[in-house]
């Protein structure tokens, strides 16, 4: 069965035209840059530079309106390149449901590993730290959030994949009531509590009901 | 693309209109196709919308999201620290 693609941002349209918008605070920037474009996939990517602690620099997409059935997952995939390890925790994505509740956040740590947090029905923020180092080269990152199958089951989970391979899972999550929908995502530096001194590039963003790799032009093999 | 953002960041775009949204003073400084460029004290936002009214509503929603996420930040950090210790 073909995947259902809910949202895609290739970042080729001027002024973040794929997105609802962008937001940045003093000393932090997000740009569409040729230098941030992933190889053979268009001209522009997103470049985020963070020069001031606790600032913001992100793009966001509102009004996704994705209904999540019990036991189903939503996958957010993108190319990510941190040139070097950040000086502290850096948030990279944030997901909200139709009620405006945060349901999932992802991060990169100062040791270069990934991390994410699943928010459960009780409002607990349940974190998992990844195994692989994500910095110093481009990686195809996928984050999966699965809704629990029933209100009494604790079988929801969050999962991080790197280059198509599972890196880490946080299972046993009771998120049945919380993750009924996905309406909003942020990508970049989305929380205002990240630390300074880094540049991140993002490109080829896909939200789907399965992990999706963007197609390459004919004749190109990476 | 780059030049416009540089002008935007340097505050070189003249205000077209000014508003107060919640506690925020907001200046609309540029419109290009669907993209509305807003500036406040220490922040900048581009909002893609079909009309100015829709762009202002979207900006208002976004500023509200930021307030909510700031209040969640301690929960996120304490969850992170707790789980890091358990690891």
mmCIF file of C-alpha atoms in Angstrom:
data_model
loop_
_atom_site.group_PDB
_atom_site.id
_atom_site.type_symbol
_atom_site.label_atom_id
_atom_site.label_comp_id
_atom_site.label_asym_id
_atom_site.label_seq_id
_atom_site.Cartn_x
_atom_site.Cartn_y
_atom_site.Cartn_z
ATOM 1 C CA UNK A 1 0.000 0.000 0.000
ATOM 2 C CA UNK A 2 1.248 3.455 -0.866
ATOM 3 C CA UNK A 3 2.035 5.776 2.038
ATOM 4 C CA UNK A 4 -0.301 8.662 2.782
ATOM 5 C CA UNK A 5 1.705 11.873 2.671
ATOM 6 C CA UNK A 6 0.091 14.517 4.861
ATOM 7 C CA UNK A 7 2.629 17.279 4.359
ATOM 8 C CA UNK A 8 5.843 17.811 2.444
ATOM 9 C CA UNK A 9 8.277 20.743 2.453
ATOM 10 C CA UNK A 10 11.092 20.716 -0.086
ATOM 11 C CA UNK A 11 11.930 24.319 0.840
ATOM 12 C CA UNK A 12 12.231 25.565 -2.731
ATOM 13 C CA UNK A 13 9.408 28.154 -2.502
ATOM 14 C CA UNK A 14 10.512 31.643 -1.423
ATOM 15 C CA UNK A 15 9.722 32.997 2.043
ATOM 16 C CA UNK A 16 9.162 29.518 3.528
ATOM 17 C CA UNK A 17 6.236 29.093 1.142
ATOM 18 C CA UNK A 18 5.716 25.400 1.996
ATOM 19 C CA UNK A 19 5.188 26.349 5.616
ATOM 20 C CA UNK A 20 2.610 28.387 7.532
ATOM 21 C CA UNK A 21 5.450 30.655 8.557
ATOM 22 C CA UNK A 22 8.691 31.231 10.414
ATOM 23 C CA UNK A 23 9.697 32.865 13.676
ATOM 24 C CA UNK A 24 13.068 33.965 15.015
ATOM 25 C CA UNK A 25 14.397 35.989 17.929
ATOM 26 C CA UNK A 26 17.398 38.321 18.078
ATOM 27 C CA UNK A 27 20.709 36.599 17.365
ATOM 28 C CA UNK A 28 19.086 33.468 15.910
ATOM 29 C CA UNK A 29 18.236 32.984 12.270
ATOM 30 C CA UNK A 30 16.482 30.620 9.905
ATOM 31 C CA UNK A 31 17.024 31.000 6.160
ATOM 32 C CA UNK A 32 16.471 29.219 2.901
ATOM 33 C CA UNK A 33 20.042 28.651 1.832
ATOM 34 C CA UNK A 34 21.732 26.999 -1.143
ATOM 35 C CA UNK A 35 24.429 25.789 1.250
ATOM 36 C CA UNK A 36 21.805 23.871 3.227
ATOM 37 C CA UNK A 37 20.291 22.026 0.288
ATOM 38 C CA UNK A 38 20.697 18.283 0.309
ATOM 39 C CA UNK A 39 22.595 16.813 -2.619
ATOM 40 C CA UNK A 40 20.576 16.388 -5.850
ATOM 41 C CA UNK A 41 17.353 17.465 -4.171
ATOM 42 C CA UNK A 42 16.628 20.996 -5.287
ATOM 43 C CA UNK A 43 18.383 24.308 -4.772
ATOM 44 C CA UNK A 44 17.486 25.319 -1.226
ATOM 45 C CA UNK A 45 17.395 23.870 2.259
ATOM 46 C CA UNK A 46 16.794 25.419 5.667
ATOM 47 C CA UNK A 47 19.766 26.746 7.618
ATOM 48 C CA UNK A 48 19.322 27.523 11.314
ATOM 49 C CA UNK A 49 22.013 29.452 13.194
ATOM 50 C CA UNK A 50 21.722 29.888 16.923
ATOM 51 C CA UNK A 51 23.899 32.610 18.427
ATOM 52 C CA UNK A 52 21.991 33.481 21.598
ATOM 53 C CA UNK A 53 20.926 31.119 24.399
ATOM 54 C CA UNK A 54 17.234 30.413 24.853
ATOM 55 C CA UNK A 55 16.203 31.927 21.536
ATOM 56 C CA UNK A 56 14.026 30.686 18.705
ATOM 57 C CA UNK A 57 14.513 30.085 14.990
ATOM 58 C CA UNK A 58 11.987 27.774 13.379
ATOM 59 C CA UNK A 59 9.440 27.148 10.661
ATOM 60 C CA UNK A 60 6.012 25.802 11.502
ATOM 61 C CA UNK A 61 3.056 24.154 9.823
ATOM 62 C CA UNK A 62 -0.378 24.630 11.336
ATOM 63 C CA UNK A 63 -3.715 23.098 10.348
ATOM 64 C CA UNK A 64 -2.400 19.644 9.452
ATOM 65 C CA UNK A 65 -5.651 18.118 10.763
ATOM 66 C CA UNK A 66 -4.321 14.541 10.840
ATOM 67 C CA UNK A 67 -6.594 12.112 12.690
ATOM 68 C CA UNK A 68 -4.657 9.292 14.323
ATOM 69 C CA UNK A 69 -6.568 6.012 14.760
ATOM 70 C CA UNK A 70 -5.825 3.775 17.764
ATOM 71 C CA UNK A 71 -2.612 1.846 17.197
ATOM 72 C CA UNK A 72 -1.571 3.998 14.222
ATOM 73 C CA UNK A 73 1.584 6.045 13.787
ATOM 74 C CA UNK A 74 2.630 9.326 12.263
ATOM 75 C CA UNK A 75 6.156 9.640 10.839
ATOM 76 C CA UNK A 76 8.071 12.897 10.478
ATOM 77 C CA UNK A 77 11.131 12.477 8.255
ATOM 78 C CA UNK A 78 13.777 14.996 7.197
ATOM 79 C CA UNK A 79 17.427 15.423 6.289
ATOM 80 C CA UNK A 80 19.377 16.919 9.184
ATOM 81 C CA UNK A 81 22.987 18.055 9.347
ATOM 82 C CA UNK A 82 24.598 19.414 12.508
ATOM 83 C CA UNK A 83 28.092 20.580 11.567
ATOM 84 C CA UNK A 84 29.329 19.874 15.110
ATOM 85 C CA UNK A 85 27.994 18.983 18.536
ATOM 86 C CA UNK A 86 25.893 21.735 20.125
ATOM 87 C CA UNK A 87 27.035 23.175 23.465
ATOM 88 C CA UNK A 88 23.898 21.901 25.209
ATOM 89 C CA UNK A 89 20.520 20.318 24.483
ATOM 90 C CA UNK A 90 19.024 21.590 21.241
ATOM 91 C CA UNK A 91 15.373 21.024 20.432
ATOM 92 C CA UNK A 92 14.697 20.291 16.767
ATOM 93 C CA UNK A 93 11.001 19.433 16.402
ATOM 94 C CA UNK A 94 7.834 19.925 18.392
ATOM 95 C CA UNK A 95 4.441 18.336 17.648
ATOM 96 C CA UNK A 96 0.990 19.447 18.853
ATOM 97 C CA UNK A 97 -2.449 17.864 18.667
ATOM 98 C CA UNK A 98 -5.762 19.550 17.750
ATOM 99 C CA UNK A 99 -6.186 20.784 21.326
ATOM 100 C CA UNK A 100 -2.857 22.586 21.219
ATOM 101 C CA UNK A 101 -1.194 20.085 23.592
ATOM 102 C CA UNK A 102 2.416 19.169 22.927
ATOM 103 C CA UNK A 103 2.628 15.421 22.240
ATOM 104 C CA UNK A 104 6.231 14.923 21.129
ATOM 105 C CA UNK A 105 9.561 16.793 21.009
ATOM 106 C CA UNK A 106 12.922 15.794 19.546
ATOM 107 C CA UNK A 107 16.397 17.030 20.410
ATOM 108 C CA UNK A 108 20.107 16.681 19.770
ATOM 109 C CA UNK A 109 22.428 16.435 22.781
ATOM 110 C CA UNK A 110 25.826 17.942 23.451
ATOM 111 C CA UNK A 111 27.375 14.491 22.858
ATOM 112 C CA UNK A 112 25.808 14.516 19.379
ATOM 113 C CA UNK A 113 23.202 11.844 20.096
ATOM 114 C CA UNK A 114 19.499 12.168 19.430
ATOM 115 C CA UNK A 115 16.804 12.313 22.068
ATOM 116 C CA UNK A 116 13.033 12.580 22.158
ATOM 117 C CA UNK A 117 10.184 12.949 24.622
ATOM 118 C CA UNK A 118 6.703 11.429 24.439
ATOM 119 C CA UNK A 119 3.960 13.158 26.421
ATOM 120 C CA UNK A 120 1.489 10.647 27.918
ATOM 121 C CA UNK A 121 -2.146 11.039 28.993
ATOM 122 C CA UNK A 122 -1.129 11.841 32.575
ATOM 123 C CA UNK A 123 1.000 14.722 31.301
ATOM 124 C CA UNK A 124 4.323 12.989 32.012
ATOM 125 C CA UNK A 125 7.228 13.851 29.706
ATOM 126 C CA UNK A 126 8.941 10.535 28.958
ATOM 127 C CA UNK A 127 12.365 10.844 27.420
ATOM 128 C CA UNK A 128 14.674 8.473 25.582
ATOM 129 C CA UNK A 129 18.273 9.088 24.581
ATOM 130 C CA UNK A 130 19.563 7.710 21.294
ATOM 131 C CA UNK A 131 22.622 5.578 20.620
ATOM 132 C CA UNK A 132 24.133 6.931 17.419
ATOM 133 C CA UNK A 133 25.962 10.236 17.030
ATOM 134 C CA UNK A 134 24.067 12.472 14.607
ATOM 135 C CA UNK A 135 26.500 15.324 14.177
ATOM 136 C CA UNK A 136 29.140 16.048 11.507
ATOM 137 C CA UNK A 137 27.244 14.685 8.480
ATOM 138 C CA UNK A 138 23.801 14.625 6.917
ATOM 139 C CA UNK A 139 21.398 11.991 8.193
ATOM 140 C CA UNK A 140 17.940 10.975 7.134
ATOM 141 C CA UNK A 141 16.068 11.298 10.420
ATOM 142 C CA UNK A 142 12.654 9.784 11.047
ATOM 143 C CA UNK A 143 10.604 10.236 14.184
ATOM 144 C CA UNK A 144 7.632 7.957 14.721
ATOM 145 C CA UNK A 145 4.910 8.508 17.271
ATOM 146 C CA UNK A 146 2.411 5.703 17.721
ATOM 147 C CA UNK A 147 -0.925 6.066 19.510
ATOM 148 C CA UNK A 148 -1.864 3.397 22.084
ATOM 149 C CA UNK A 149 -4.493 0.878 20.899
ATOM 150 C CA UNK A 150 -7.011 1.546 23.683
ATOM 151 C CA UNK A 151 -7.571 3.744 26.713
ATOM 152 C CA UNK A 152 -6.390 0.939 28.993
ATOM 153 C CA UNK A 153 -3.387 -0.147 26.934
ATOM 154 C CA UNK A 154 0.081 1.283 27.370
ATOM 155 C CA UNK A 155 1.387 0.264 23.996
ATOM 156 C CA UNK A 156 2.031 3.611 22.344
ATOM 157 C CA UNK A 157 5.615 4.526 21.599
ATOM 158 C CA UNK A 158 8.065 7.032 20.233
ATOM 159 C CA UNK A 159 10.862 5.883 17.967
ATOM 160 C CA UNK A 160 13.921 7.456 16.353
ATOM 161 C CA UNK A 161 15.316 6.091 13.083
ATOM 162 C CA UNK A 162 18.604 7.195 11.584
ATOM 163 C CA UNK A 163 19.158 6.595 7.876
ATOM 164 C CA UNK A 164 16.215 4.193 7.891
ATOM 165 C CA UNK A 165 17.456 2.086 10.822
ATOM 166 C CA UNK A 166 15.848 2.116 14.273
ATOM 167 C CA UNK A 167 18.126 3.819 16.778
ATOM 168 C CA UNK A 168 15.967 3.827 19.892
ATOM 169 C CA UNK A 169 12.379 3.310 21.102
ATOM 170 C CA UNK A 170 10.481 4.523 24.159
ATOM 171 C CA UNK A 171 7.615 2.076 24.447
ATOM 172 C CA UNK A 172 4.965 1.406 27.087
ATOM 173 C CA UNK A 173 3.277 4.747 26.532
ATOM 174 C CA UNK A 174 -0.334 5.458 27.473
ATOM 175 C CA UNK A 175 -0.966 8.272 24.993
ATOM 176 C CA UNK A 176 -4.383 7.094 23.738
ATOM 177 C CA UNK A 177 -6.227 10.293 24.701
ATOM 178 C CA UNK A 178 -3.370 12.674 23.993
ATOM 179 C CA UNK A 179 -2.383 11.558 20.493
ATOM 180 C CA UNK A 180 -5.744 11.488 18.729
ATOM 181 C CA UNK A 181 -4.498 13.991 16.171
ATOM 182 C CA UNK A 182 -1.544 15.884 14.839
ATOM 183 C CA UNK A 183 -2.278 19.440 13.825
ATOM 184 C CA UNK A 184 0.950 21.372 14.175
ATOM 185 C CA UNK A 185 4.710 20.870 13.834
ATOM 186 C CA UNK A 186 7.748 23.071 14.321
ATOM 187 C CA UNK A 187 11.196 22.418 12.864
ATOM 188 C CA UNK A 188 14.406 24.270 13.704
ATOM 189 C CA UNK A 189 14.987 25.619 17.190
ATOM 190 C CA UNK A 190 11.414 25.471 18.439
ATOM 191 C CA UNK A 191 11.361 25.876 22.220
ATOM 192 C CA UNK A 192 13.417 28.832 23.383
ATOM 193 C CA UNK A 193 15.537 26.707 25.691
ATOM 194 C CA UNK A 194 18.309 25.614 23.369
ATOM 195 C CA UNK A 195 21.964 26.493 23.807
ATOM 196 C CA UNK A 196 24.137 28.519 21.465
ATOM 197 C CA UNK A 197 26.925 27.973 19.054
ATOM 198 C CA UNK A 198 25.642 25.745 16.288
ATOM 199 C CA UNK A 199 24.355 25.606 12.759
ATOM 200 C CA UNK A 200 21.810 23.001 11.624
ATOM 201 C CA UNK A 201 20.635 22.323 8.108
ATOM 202 C CA UNK A 202 17.291 20.697 7.340
ATOM 203 C CA UNK A 203 15.717 19.652 4.072
ATOM 204 C CA UNK A 204 13.196 17.301 2.455
ATOM 205 C CA UNK A 205 10.596 17.259 5.208
ATOM 206 C CA UNK A 206 7.796 14.692 4.992
ATOM 207 C CA UNK A 207 4.917 13.916 7.363
ATOM 208 C CA UNK A 208 3.286 10.602 6.463
ATOM 209 C CA UNK A 209 1.707 7.447 7.812
ATOM 210 C CA UNK A 210 4.946 5.584 6.984
ATOM 211 C CA UNK A 211 8.624 6.349 6.745
ATOM 212 C CA UNK A 212 9.125 8.004 3.376
ATOM 213 C CA UNK A 213 12.379 8.733 1.615
ATOM 214 C CA UNK A 214 12.137 11.415 -1.051
ATOM 215 C CA UNK A 215 12.713 10.106 -4.583
ATOM 216 C CA UNK A 216 15.982 10.907 -6.320
ATOM 217 C CA UNK A 217 16.211 12.201 -9.885
ATOM 218 C CA UNK A 218 16.698 9.510 -12.550
ATOM 219 C CA UNK A 219 20.212 8.119 -12.768
ATOM 220 C CA UNK A 220 21.316 9.281 -9.302
ATOM 221 C CA UNK A 221 22.338 6.751 -6.691
ATOM 222 C CA UNK A 222 23.571 7.900 -3.306
ATOM 223 C CA UNK B 1 15.693 35.581 -0.942
ATOM 224 C CA UNK B 2 18.765 36.358 1.119
ATOM 225 C CA UNK B 3 18.729 40.128 0.589
ATOM 226 C CA UNK B 4 15.153 40.499 1.742
ATOM 227 C CA UNK B 5 15.821 38.542 4.939
ATOM 228 C CA UNK B 6 18.930 40.628 5.613
ATOM 229 C CA UNK B 7 16.952 43.856 5.211
ATOM 230 C CA UNK B 8 14.245 42.383 7.418
ATOM 231 C CA UNK B 9 16.731 41.513 10.170
ATOM 232 C CA UNK B 10 18.458 44.870 10.004
ATOM 233 C CA UNK B 11 15.121 46.642 10.463
ATOM 234 C CA UNK B 12 15.452 48.304 7.066
ATOM 235 C CA UNK B 13 11.868 47.578 6.007
ATOM 236 C CA UNK B 14 9.541 50.460 6.826
ATOM 237 C CA UNK B 15 6.388 49.712 8.811
ATOM 238 C CA UNK B 16 3.245 49.547 6.657
ATOM 239 C CA UNK B 17 0.941 49.210 9.676
ATOM 240 C CA UNK B 18 1.254 48.807 13.424
ATOM 241 C CA UNK B 19 -0.896 46.731 15.755
ATOM 242 C CA UNK B 20 -1.110 45.531 19.318
ATOM 243 C CA UNK B 21 -1.674 41.778 19.587
ATOM 244 C CA UNK B 22 -2.066 40.764 23.217
ATOM 245 C CA UNK B 23 0.893 42.317 25.002
ATOM 246 C CA UNK B 24 2.942 42.473 21.788
ATOM 247 C CA UNK B 25 3.573 45.552 19.654
ATOM 248 C CA UNK B 26 3.633 44.303 16.081
ATOM 249 C CA UNK B 27 4.682 46.031 12.869
ATOM 250 C CA UNK B 28 3.761 44.722 9.436
ATOM 251 C CA UNK B 29 6.749 45.729 7.307
ATOM 252 C CA UNK B 30 6.425 43.881 3.989
ATOM 253 C CA UNK B 31 4.002 41.817 1.918
ATOM 254 C CA UNK B 32 5.183 39.664 -0.984
ATOM 255 C CA UNK B 33 2.585 37.406 -2.596
ATOM 256 C CA UNK B 34 1.203 35.378 0.352
ATOM 257 C CA UNK B 35 4.097 36.177 2.690
ATOM 258 C CA UNK B 36 3.503 38.755 5.415
ATOM 259 C CA UNK B 37 6.579 40.029 7.262
ATOM 260 C CA UNK B 38 5.972 41.033 10.884
ATOM 261 C CA UNK B 39 8.401 42.490 13.372
ATOM 262 C CA UNK B 40 8.196 42.992 17.129
ATOM 263 C CA UNK B 41 10.620 43.835 19.886
ATOM 264 C CA UNK B 42 13.422 41.322 19.439
ATOM 265 C CA UNK B 43 11.558 38.983 17.107
ATOM 266 C CA UNK B 44 10.577 38.571 13.464
ATOM 267 C CA UNK B 45 7.976 36.378 11.809
ATOM 268 C CA UNK B 46 6.959 35.516 8.271
ATOM 269 C CA UNK B 47 3.356 34.344 7.943
ATOM 270 C CA UNK B 48 2.026 32.784 4.735
ATOM 271 C CA UNK B 49 -1.675 33.516 4.352
ATOM 272 C CA UNK B 50 -4.151 34.507 1.670
ATOM 273 C CA UNK B 51 -5.112 37.781 3.358
ATOM 274 C CA UNK B 52 -3.746 40.253 5.879
ATOM 275 C CA UNK B 53 -6.555 39.412 8.296
ATOM 276 C CA UNK B 54 -5.756 35.711 8.115
ATOM 277 C CA UNK B 55 -2.039 36.440 8.566
ATOM 278 C CA UNK B 56 -2.729 38.484 11.702
ATOM 279 C CA UNK B 57 -4.895 35.710 13.155
ATOM 280 C CA UNK B 58 -2.172 33.148 12.395
ATOM 281 C CA UNK B 59 0.445 35.368 14.024
ATOM 282 C CA UNK B 60 -1.746 35.798 17.088
ATOM 283 C CA UNK B 61 -2.113 31.986 17.335
ATOM 284 C CA UNK B 62 1.633 31.527 16.953
ATOM 285 C CA UNK B 63 2.438 34.042 19.691
ATOM 286 C CA UNK B 64 -0.022 32.173 21.928
ATOM 287 C CA UNK B 65 1.727 28.852 21.121
ATOM 288 C CA UNK B 66 5.032 30.430 22.140
ATOM 289 C CA UNK B 67 3.594 31.487 25.501
ATOM 290 C CA UNK B 68 2.246 27.966 26.112
ATOM 291 C CA UNK B 69 5.518 26.301 25.163
ATOM 292 C CA UNK B 70 7.481 28.633 27.434
ATOM 293 C CA UNK B 71 5.313 27.468 30.330
ATOM 294 C CA UNK B 72 5.948 23.824 29.329
ATOM 295 C CA UNK B 73 9.712 24.260 29.091
ATOM 296 C CA UNK B 74 10.299 23.303 32.737
ATOM 297 C CA UNK B 75 8.283 20.096 32.291
ATOM 298 C CA UNK B 76 10.294 19.177 29.227
ATOM 299 C CA UNK B 77 13.599 19.855 30.961
ATOM 300 C CA UNK B 78 12.688 18.058 34.187
ATOM 301 C CA UNK B 79 11.508 15.018 32.159
ATOM 302 C CA UNK B 80 14.791 15.097 30.269
ATOM 303 C CA UNK B 81 16.915 15.343 33.410
ATOM 304 C CA UNK B 82 14.940 12.621 35.229
ATOM 305 C CA UNK B 83 15.220 10.179 32.363
ATOM 306 C CA UNK B 84 18.887 10.967 31.809
ATOM 307 C CA UNK B 85 19.566 9.891 35.407
ATOM 308 C CA UNK B 86 17.598 6.672 34.946
ATOM 309 C CA UNK B 87 19.539 5.737 31.873
#
